[in-house]
């Protein structure tokens, strides 16, 4: 027991008081030496510096900055899942800007779980992060309205929140989706399936609105049997499309509201193509090896790294102008239509 206690004491991180005792000076003198302040003689400085090296003392920079009223140099980033290459690219964009600013990141994944997201937010705030960049998982966002959180600048990226007013960096979800669906209508398709997330996910809602707007502009009704708003991953997307194509009046085209949906349905589309039933496909966001897919795929595309950089710059602007009470702003990035592979047109219905 005594040996265990002694080992624990040896592993304990040395404090200013330990340095003072080793050097035979006061804690105030140690503080003056470490901060480069006047008031400590040459002999005292040498003894303090020698004690620092001997004990392996290191200052807690976060605590020192907080006492001085400075920032900690930490920003928390919460994404849904880094397995999605989209969010990995977004995170790289954030890191690119923050690294140049000398800011370090704390990164967490919510897995689109509001309770997990709330725990991450509380943990990051308790660690005195200067700001938060959040991709909201959707659903309840009340944890972002707590008093201790509201004192921390928040920037939403990719998704926004209907219940919390904060700076947001988004893409033109509705406009890009509408243009993508219109290309399939122009190619002669009238039965176009929509596969996407639940409506509480703000990106899914805006993309569905674009899908509906394209139909309305063409004077076409939206068939509820061709709409699935519960595609949370690749597998649920595959199952949803399989059910639609097995119906008596199947779709001839598909609008995939995110890259995980697109990845999930490619196998089904390849099978149908081999059977002579080639379908048109428009998907939002690029995905790995998209240029190698042996099907015509039109992407509603944008640069997630640019989104990450924009969100990071907005955080830095908020921190630099902390005294100014500016209202939240929404920055909307443009999308473009792009054929990643050799095929450059939709198959006809």
Short mmCIF file of C-alpha atoms in Angstrom, two decimals:
data_model
loop_
_atom_site.label_atom_id
_atom_site.label_comp_id
_atom_site.label_asym_id
_atom_site.label_seq_id
_atom_site.Cartn_x
_atom_site.Cartn_y
_atom_site.Cartn_z
CA UNK A 1 0.00 0.00 0.00
CA UNK A 2 2.81 2.39 0.94
CA UNK A 3 4.67 1.55 -2.28
CA UNK A 4 1.51 2.24 -4.32
CA UNK A 5 1.00 5.56 -2.55
CA UNK A 6 4.63 6.49 -3.12
CA UNK A 7 4.40 5.58 -6.83
CA UNK A 8 1.28 7.73 -7.15
CA UNK A 9 3.06 10.66 -5.51
CA UNK A 10 6.01 10.27 -7.89
CA UNK A 11 3.69 10.32 -10.89
CA UNK A 12 1.83 13.40 -9.65
CA UNK A 13 2.39 16.40 -11.89
CA UNK A 14 4.70 18.93 -10.15
CA UNK A 15 3.17 22.26 -9.17
CA UNK A 16 4.49 25.79 -8.73
CA UNK A 17 4.70 25.04 -5.01
CA UNK A 18 6.89 22.00 -5.68
CA UNK A 19 9.24 24.15 -7.76
CA UNK A 20 9.30 26.79 -5.04
CA UNK A 21 10.17 24.20 -2.38
CA UNK A 22 12.94 22.70 -4.53
CA UNK A 23 14.41 26.12 -5.34
CA UNK A 24 14.01 27.49 -1.80
CA UNK A 25 11.99 30.52 -2.94
CA UNK A 26 8.37 31.64 -2.72
CA UNK A 27 5.67 30.61 -5.19
CA UNK A 28 5.41 34.29 -6.20
CA UNK A 29 9.09 34.28 -7.17
CA UNK A 30 8.56 31.15 -9.29
CA UNK A 31 5.63 32.86 -11.01
CA UNK A 32 7.73 35.95 -11.75
CA UNK A 33 10.53 33.85 -13.27
CA UNK A 34 8.15 31.78 -15.42
CA UNK A 35 6.34 34.88 -16.68
CA UNK A 36 9.56 36.81 -17.31
CA UNK A 37 8.46 39.51 -14.86
CA UNK A 38 10.85 41.69 -12.84
CA UNK A 39 11.31 41.17 -9.11
CA UNK A 40 13.47 38.04 -9.03
CA UNK A 41 17.26 38.23 -8.69
CA UNK A 42 19.75 36.32 -10.90
CA UNK A 43 20.46 33.68 -8.23
CA UNK A 44 16.76 33.03 -7.62
CA UNK A 45 16.16 32.75 -11.37
CA UNK A 46 18.94 30.16 -11.75
CA UNK A 47 17.57 28.10 -8.87
CA UNK A 48 14.03 28.22 -10.23
CA UNK A 49 15.15 27.25 -13.75
CA UNK A 50 17.21 24.38 -12.33
CA UNK A 51 14.23 23.16 -10.25
CA UNK A 52 11.92 23.34 -13.29
CA UNK A 53 14.25 21.07 -15.27
CA UNK A 54 14.82 18.67 -12.37
CA UNK A 55 11.11 18.24 -11.58
CA UNK A 56 9.95 18.30 -15.20
CA UNK A 57 7.50 21.11 -14.42
CA UNK A 58 5.21 22.34 -17.21
CA UNK A 59 2.72 25.15 -16.94
CA UNK A 60 -0.99 24.61 -17.62
CA UNK A 61 -1.35 27.05 -20.52
CA UNK A 62 -5.16 26.86 -20.53
CA UNK A 63 -5.39 27.76 -16.87
CA UNK A 64 -2.88 30.59 -17.30
CA UNK A 65 -4.77 32.04 -20.24
CA UNK A 66 -8.10 31.83 -18.44
CA UNK A 67 -6.70 33.64 -15.39
CA UNK A 68 -5.41 36.33 -17.72
CA UNK A 69 -8.79 36.59 -19.43
CA UNK A 70 -7.39 35.27 -22.71
CA UNK A 71 -8.76 32.59 -25.01
CA UNK A 72 -7.73 28.97 -24.65
CA UNK A 73 -6.87 28.46 -28.31
CA UNK A 74 -9.23 25.49 -28.52
CA UNK A 75 -12.27 25.07 -30.79
CA UNK A 76 -14.68 22.14 -30.51
CA UNK A 77 -15.93 20.49 -33.71
CA UNK A 78 -18.85 18.06 -33.65
CA UNK A 79 -19.68 16.12 -36.81
CA UNK A 80 -22.07 13.22 -37.29
CA UNK A 81 -19.67 10.49 -38.46
CA UNK A 82 -16.17 10.71 -39.88
CA UNK A 83 -16.77 7.47 -41.84
CA UNK A 84 -18.70 9.67 -44.26
CA UNK A 85 -15.95 11.13 -46.50
CA UNK A 86 -17.98 14.32 -46.82
CA UNK A 87 -17.48 15.16 -43.14
CA UNK A 88 -13.84 14.08 -43.23
CA UNK A 89 -13.27 16.67 -45.98
CA UNK A 90 -15.22 19.31 -44.04
CA UNK A 91 -13.05 18.65 -40.99
CA UNK A 92 -9.87 19.00 -43.06
CA UNK A 93 -11.09 22.43 -44.22
CA UNK A 94 -11.66 23.53 -40.62
CA UNK A 95 -8.23 22.25 -39.58
CA UNK A 96 -6.53 24.04 -42.48
CA UNK A 97 -7.72 27.46 -41.32
CA UNK A 98 -7.42 26.85 -37.58
CA UNK A 99 -3.86 25.53 -37.86
CA UNK A 100 -2.75 28.75 -39.55
CA UNK A 101 -4.43 30.68 -36.72
CA UNK A 102 -2.59 28.66 -34.07
CA UNK A 103 -5.84 27.10 -32.84
CA UNK A 104 -6.21 23.44 -31.92
CA UNK A 105 -9.32 21.30 -32.39
CA UNK A 106 -11.27 19.01 -30.11
CA UNK A 107 -13.30 16.69 -32.36
CA UNK A 108 -16.30 14.53 -31.47
CA UNK A 109 -18.84 12.47 -33.41
CA UNK A 110 -22.53 12.57 -32.51
CA UNK A 111 -23.65 9.74 -34.83
CA UNK A 112 -26.80 11.88 -35.33
CA UNK A 113 -27.77 11.18 -31.71
CA UNK A 114 -29.08 14.29 -29.90
CA UNK A 115 -28.19 12.97 -26.44
CA UNK A 116 -24.65 12.12 -27.50
CA UNK A 117 -24.36 15.54 -29.13
CA UNK A 118 -25.53 17.17 -25.89
CA UNK A 119 -22.85 15.31 -23.90
CA UNK A 120 -20.16 16.38 -26.35
CA UNK A 121 -21.28 20.02 -26.21
CA UNK A 122 -21.28 19.99 -22.39
CA UNK A 123 -17.85 18.35 -22.30
CA UNK A 124 -16.29 20.79 -24.78
CA UNK A 125 -17.77 23.81 -22.99
CA UNK A 126 -16.43 22.51 -19.66
CA UNK A 127 -12.99 22.40 -21.29
CA UNK A 128 -13.33 26.13 -22.02
CA UNK A 129 -13.30 25.93 -25.82
CA UNK A 130 -13.38 29.34 -27.44
CA UNK A 131 -16.11 28.33 -29.90
CA UNK A 132 -18.02 25.40 -31.38
CA UNK A 133 -18.52 24.27 -34.97
CA UNK A 134 -21.45 21.87 -35.06
CA UNK A 135 -23.08 19.70 -37.70
CA UNK A 136 -26.44 19.22 -35.92
CA UNK A 137 -27.67 15.66 -35.85
CA UNK A 138 -31.27 16.84 -36.04
CA UNK A 139 -34.11 16.57 -33.58
CA UNK A 140 -33.93 18.18 -30.16
CA UNK A 141 -31.31 20.96 -29.99
CA UNK A 142 -32.29 22.42 -26.60
CA UNK A 143 -28.81 21.60 -25.24
CA UNK A 144 -27.45 24.36 -27.47
CA UNK A 145 -29.70 26.91 -25.77
CA UNK A 146 -28.34 26.32 -22.23
CA UNK A 147 -26.97 29.44 -20.55
CA UNK A 148 -23.39 28.16 -20.29
CA UNK A 149 -23.44 27.14 -23.97
CA UNK A 150 -24.94 30.38 -25.26
CA UNK A 151 -21.86 32.22 -23.97
CA UNK A 152 -19.79 30.18 -26.45
CA UNK A 153 -19.93 31.24 -30.12
CA UNK A 154 -21.52 28.52 -32.28
CA UNK A 155 -21.31 28.10 -36.04
CA UNK A 156 -23.45 25.46 -37.73
CA UNK A 157 -21.94 23.75 -40.79
CA UNK A 158 -23.80 21.84 -43.52
CA UNK A 159 -26.95 21.67 -41.42
CA UNK A 160 -28.79 24.32 -39.43
CA UNK A 161 -31.24 24.21 -36.54
CA UNK A 162 -34.84 25.39 -36.59
CA UNK A 163 -34.81 26.07 -32.85
CA UNK A 164 -31.44 27.81 -32.33
CA UNK A 165 -30.35 31.05 -33.97
CA UNK A 166 -26.64 30.92 -34.80
CA UNK A 167 -24.26 31.55 -37.67
CA UNK A 168 -24.72 28.88 -40.35
CA UNK A 169 -22.64 27.83 -43.36
CA UNK A 170 -24.85 25.91 -45.79
CA UNK A 171 -25.07 25.03 -49.45
CA UNK A 172 -27.93 25.93 -51.77
CA UNK A 173 -29.69 22.64 -51.00
CA UNK A 174 -33.08 23.54 -52.45
CA UNK A 175 -31.75 25.23 -55.58
CA UNK A 176 -29.18 22.56 -56.38
CA UNK A 177 -31.70 19.76 -55.85
CA UNK A 178 -34.28 21.46 -58.03
CA UNK A 179 -31.78 21.85 -60.89
CA UNK A 180 -30.75 18.21 -60.57
CA UNK A 181 -34.33 16.92 -60.71
CA UNK A 182 -35.12 19.24 -63.64
CA UNK A 183 -32.42 17.55 -65.73
CA UNK A 184 -34.23 14.22 -65.34
CA UNK A 185 -37.58 15.79 -66.20
CA UNK A 186 -35.99 17.33 -69.31
CA UNK A 187 -34.76 13.85 -70.26
CA UNK A 188 -38.38 12.66 -70.29
CA UNK A 189 -38.69 11.13 -66.80
CA UNK A 190 -41.98 11.57 -64.96
CA UNK A 191 -41.70 9.00 -62.18
CA UNK A 192 -38.73 10.18 -60.13
CA UNK A 193 -38.09 8.67 -56.71
CA UNK A 194 -36.86 10.71 -53.76
CA UNK A 195 -34.65 8.95 -51.18
CA UNK A 196 -33.45 10.99 -48.21
CA UNK A 197 -33.21 11.53 -44.46
CA UNK A 198 -36.08 12.31 -42.13
CA UNK A 199 -37.61 15.79 -42.33
CA UNK A 200 -36.07 16.92 -38.99
CA UNK A 201 -32.68 16.84 -40.76
CA UNK A 202 -32.64 20.34 -42.25
CA UNK A 203 -30.60 19.44 -45.34
CA UNK A 204 -33.03 16.64 -46.19
CA UNK A 205 -35.98 19.00 -45.81
CA UNK A 206 -34.48 21.65 -48.08
CA UNK A 207 -33.53 19.05 -50.70
CA UNK A 208 -37.04 17.62 -50.64
CA UNK A 209 -38.39 21.14 -51.16
CA UNK A 210 -36.18 21.42 -54.26
CA UNK A 211 -37.49 18.07 -55.51
CA UNK A 212 -41.09 19.24 -55.06
CA UNK A 213 -40.36 22.63 -56.66
CA UNK A 214 -39.01 20.95 -59.81
CA UNK A 215 -42.17 18.86 -60.10
CA UNK A 216 -44.42 21.88 -59.52
CA UNK A 217 -42.62 23.97 -62.15
CA UNK A 218 -43.14 21.15 -64.68
CA UNK A 219 -46.78 20.68 -63.72
CA UNK A 220 -46.10 17.18 -62.39
CA UNK A 221 -47.62 15.69 -59.24
CA UNK A 222 -45.43 14.12 -56.55
CA UNK A 223 -46.39 10.47 -56.01
CA UNK A 224 -46.07 9.64 -52.28
CA UNK A 225 -45.27 6.04 -53.24
CA UNK A 226 -42.01 7.31 -54.75
CA UNK A 227 -40.90 9.23 -51.65
CA UNK A 228 -38.89 7.65 -48.84
CA UNK A 229 -37.77 10.00 -46.06
CA UNK A 230 -36.36 7.40 -43.70
CA UNK A 231 -33.10 6.55 -45.49
CA UNK A 232 -30.66 6.94 -42.62
CA UNK A 233 -27.82 4.93 -44.21
CA UNK A 234 -26.80 2.93 -47.27
CA UNK A 235 -28.75 -0.20 -46.30
CA UNK A 236 -32.07 1.52 -45.62
CA UNK A 237 -31.67 3.32 -48.95
CA UNK A 238 -31.11 0.07 -50.81
CA UNK A 239 -34.18 -1.52 -49.24
CA UNK A 240 -36.36 1.52 -50.03
CA UNK A 241 -35.40 1.48 -53.71
CA UNK A 242 -35.81 -2.30 -53.99
CA UNK A 243 -39.39 -1.94 -52.72
CA UNK A 244 -40.15 0.82 -55.22
CA UNK A 245 -38.79 -0.99 -58.28
CA UNK A 246 -40.75 -4.12 -57.32
CA UNK A 247 -44.05 -2.21 -57.46
CA UNK A 248 -46.52 -2.27 -60.36
CA UNK A 249 -45.62 1.31 -61.33
CA UNK A 250 -41.90 1.68 -60.55
CA UNK A 251 -39.78 4.84 -60.89
CA UNK A 252 -37.61 5.39 -63.96
CA UNK A 253 -35.26 7.83 -62.17
CA UNK A 254 -33.92 8.44 -58.67
CA UNK A 255 -32.93 11.54 -56.73
CA UNK A 256 -30.53 10.54 -53.92
CA UNK A 257 -30.48 13.29 -51.28
CA UNK A 258 -26.98 12.49 -49.96
CA UNK A 259 -23.92 10.44 -50.85
CA UNK A 260 -24.72 7.61 -48.42
CA UNK A 261 -28.03 7.09 -50.24
CA UNK A 262 -26.24 7.08 -53.60
CA UNK A 263 -23.72 4.50 -52.41
CA UNK A 264 -26.51 2.32 -51.03
CA UNK A 265 -28.51 2.14 -54.25
CA UNK A 266 -25.72 1.66 -56.81
CA UNK A 267 -25.82 -2.14 -56.49
CA UNK A 268 -29.55 -2.15 -57.22
CA UNK A 269 -29.12 0.19 -60.18
CA UNK A 270 -26.36 -2.00 -61.61
CA UNK A 271 -28.58 -5.07 -61.32
CA UNK A 272 -31.45 -3.28 -63.07
CA UNK A 273 -29.08 -2.13 -65.80
CA UNK A 274 -28.01 -5.71 -66.45
CA UNK A 275 -31.71 -6.58 -66.76
CA UNK A 276 -32.18 -3.84 -69.34
CA UNK A 277 -33.89 -1.38 -66.96
CA UNK A 278 -31.42 1.49 -66.75
CA UNK A 279 -32.55 4.31 -64.46
CA UNK A 280 -31.49 7.95 -64.33
CA UNK A 281 -29.67 9.00 -61.16
CA UNK A 282 -28.92 12.36 -59.58
CA UNK A 283 -27.14 12.39 -56.21
CA UNK A 284 -26.19 15.17 -53.82
CA UNK A 285 -22.47 15.25 -52.84
CA UNK A 286 -19.57 13.36 -54.35
CA UNK A 287 -18.48 9.96 -53.06
CA UNK A 288 -15.29 7.84 -53.34
CA UNK A 289 -14.56 6.41 -56.80
CA UNK A 290 -17.63 8.08 -58.29
CA UNK A 291 -15.83 8.42 -61.64
CA UNK A 292 -15.47 4.64 -61.84
CA UNK A 293 -19.15 3.76 -61.41
CA UNK A 294 -20.28 2.19 -64.72
CA UNK A 295 -23.54 4.13 -64.70
CA UNK A 296 -24.45 7.70 -65.68
CA UNK A 297 -24.42 9.63 -62.38
CA UNK A 298 -25.09 13.37 -62.19
CA UNK A 299 -23.87 15.00 -58.97
CA UNK A 300 -25.21 18.09 -57.23
CA UNK A 301 -21.72 18.95 -56.10
CA UNK A 302 -19.80 21.41 -53.95
CA UNK A 303 -16.53 21.48 -52.02
CA UNK A 304 -16.93 20.33 -48.38
CA UNK A 305 -13.41 21.57 -47.61
CA UNK A 306 -14.50 25.05 -48.67
CA UNK A 307 -17.45 24.75 -46.29
CA UNK A 308 -15.07 23.79 -43.46
CA UNK A 309 -12.77 26.72 -44.24
CA UNK A 310 -15.72 29.12 -44.37
CA UNK A 311 -17.06 27.90 -41.01
CA UNK A 312 -13.61 28.22 -39.44
CA UNK A 313 -13.16 31.76 -40.74
CA UNK A 314 -16.57 32.71 -39.39
CA UNK A 315 -15.56 31.42 -35.96
CA UNK A 316 -12.37 33.49 -36.04
CA UNK A 317 -14.35 36.57 -37.08
CA UNK A 318 -16.72 36.06 -34.14
CA UNK A 319 -13.82 35.72 -31.72
CA UNK A 320 -11.99 38.75 -33.08
CA UNK A 321 -15.12 40.89 -32.75
CA UNK A 322 -16.43 39.39 -29.52
CA UNK A 323 -17.50 42.78 -28.16
CA UNK A 324 -19.75 43.46 -31.14
CA UNK A 325 -23.22 41.94 -30.80
CA UNK A 326 -23.79 41.03 -34.43
CA UNK A 327 -26.93 39.10 -35.36
CA UNK A 328 -26.43 35.56 -36.68
CA UNK A 329 -25.80 35.27 -40.40
CA UNK A 330 -26.26 32.47 -42.90
CA UNK A 331 -23.60 31.98 -45.56
CA UNK A 332 -24.87 29.94 -48.54
CA UNK A 333 -22.35 28.29 -50.84
CA UNK A 334 -23.20 27.57 -54.46
CA UNK A 335 -23.59 24.09 -55.93
CA UNK A 336 -22.82 22.85 -59.42
CA UNK A 337 -23.95 19.93 -61.58
CA UNK A 338 -21.15 17.54 -62.56
CA UNK A 339 -20.86 14.22 -64.36
CA UNK A 340 -17.90 12.47 -62.65
CA UNK A 341 -17.68 9.56 -65.12
CA UNK A 342 -17.60 9.12 -68.88
CA UNK A 343 -21.40 9.23 -69.33
CA UNK A 344 -22.69 12.76 -69.78
CA UNK A 345 -26.44 12.29 -70.17
CA UNK A 346 -29.38 10.55 -68.51
CA UNK A 347 -30.86 7.38 -70.02
CA UNK A 348 -34.33 7.86 -71.46
CA UNK A 349 -37.30 6.31 -69.63
#
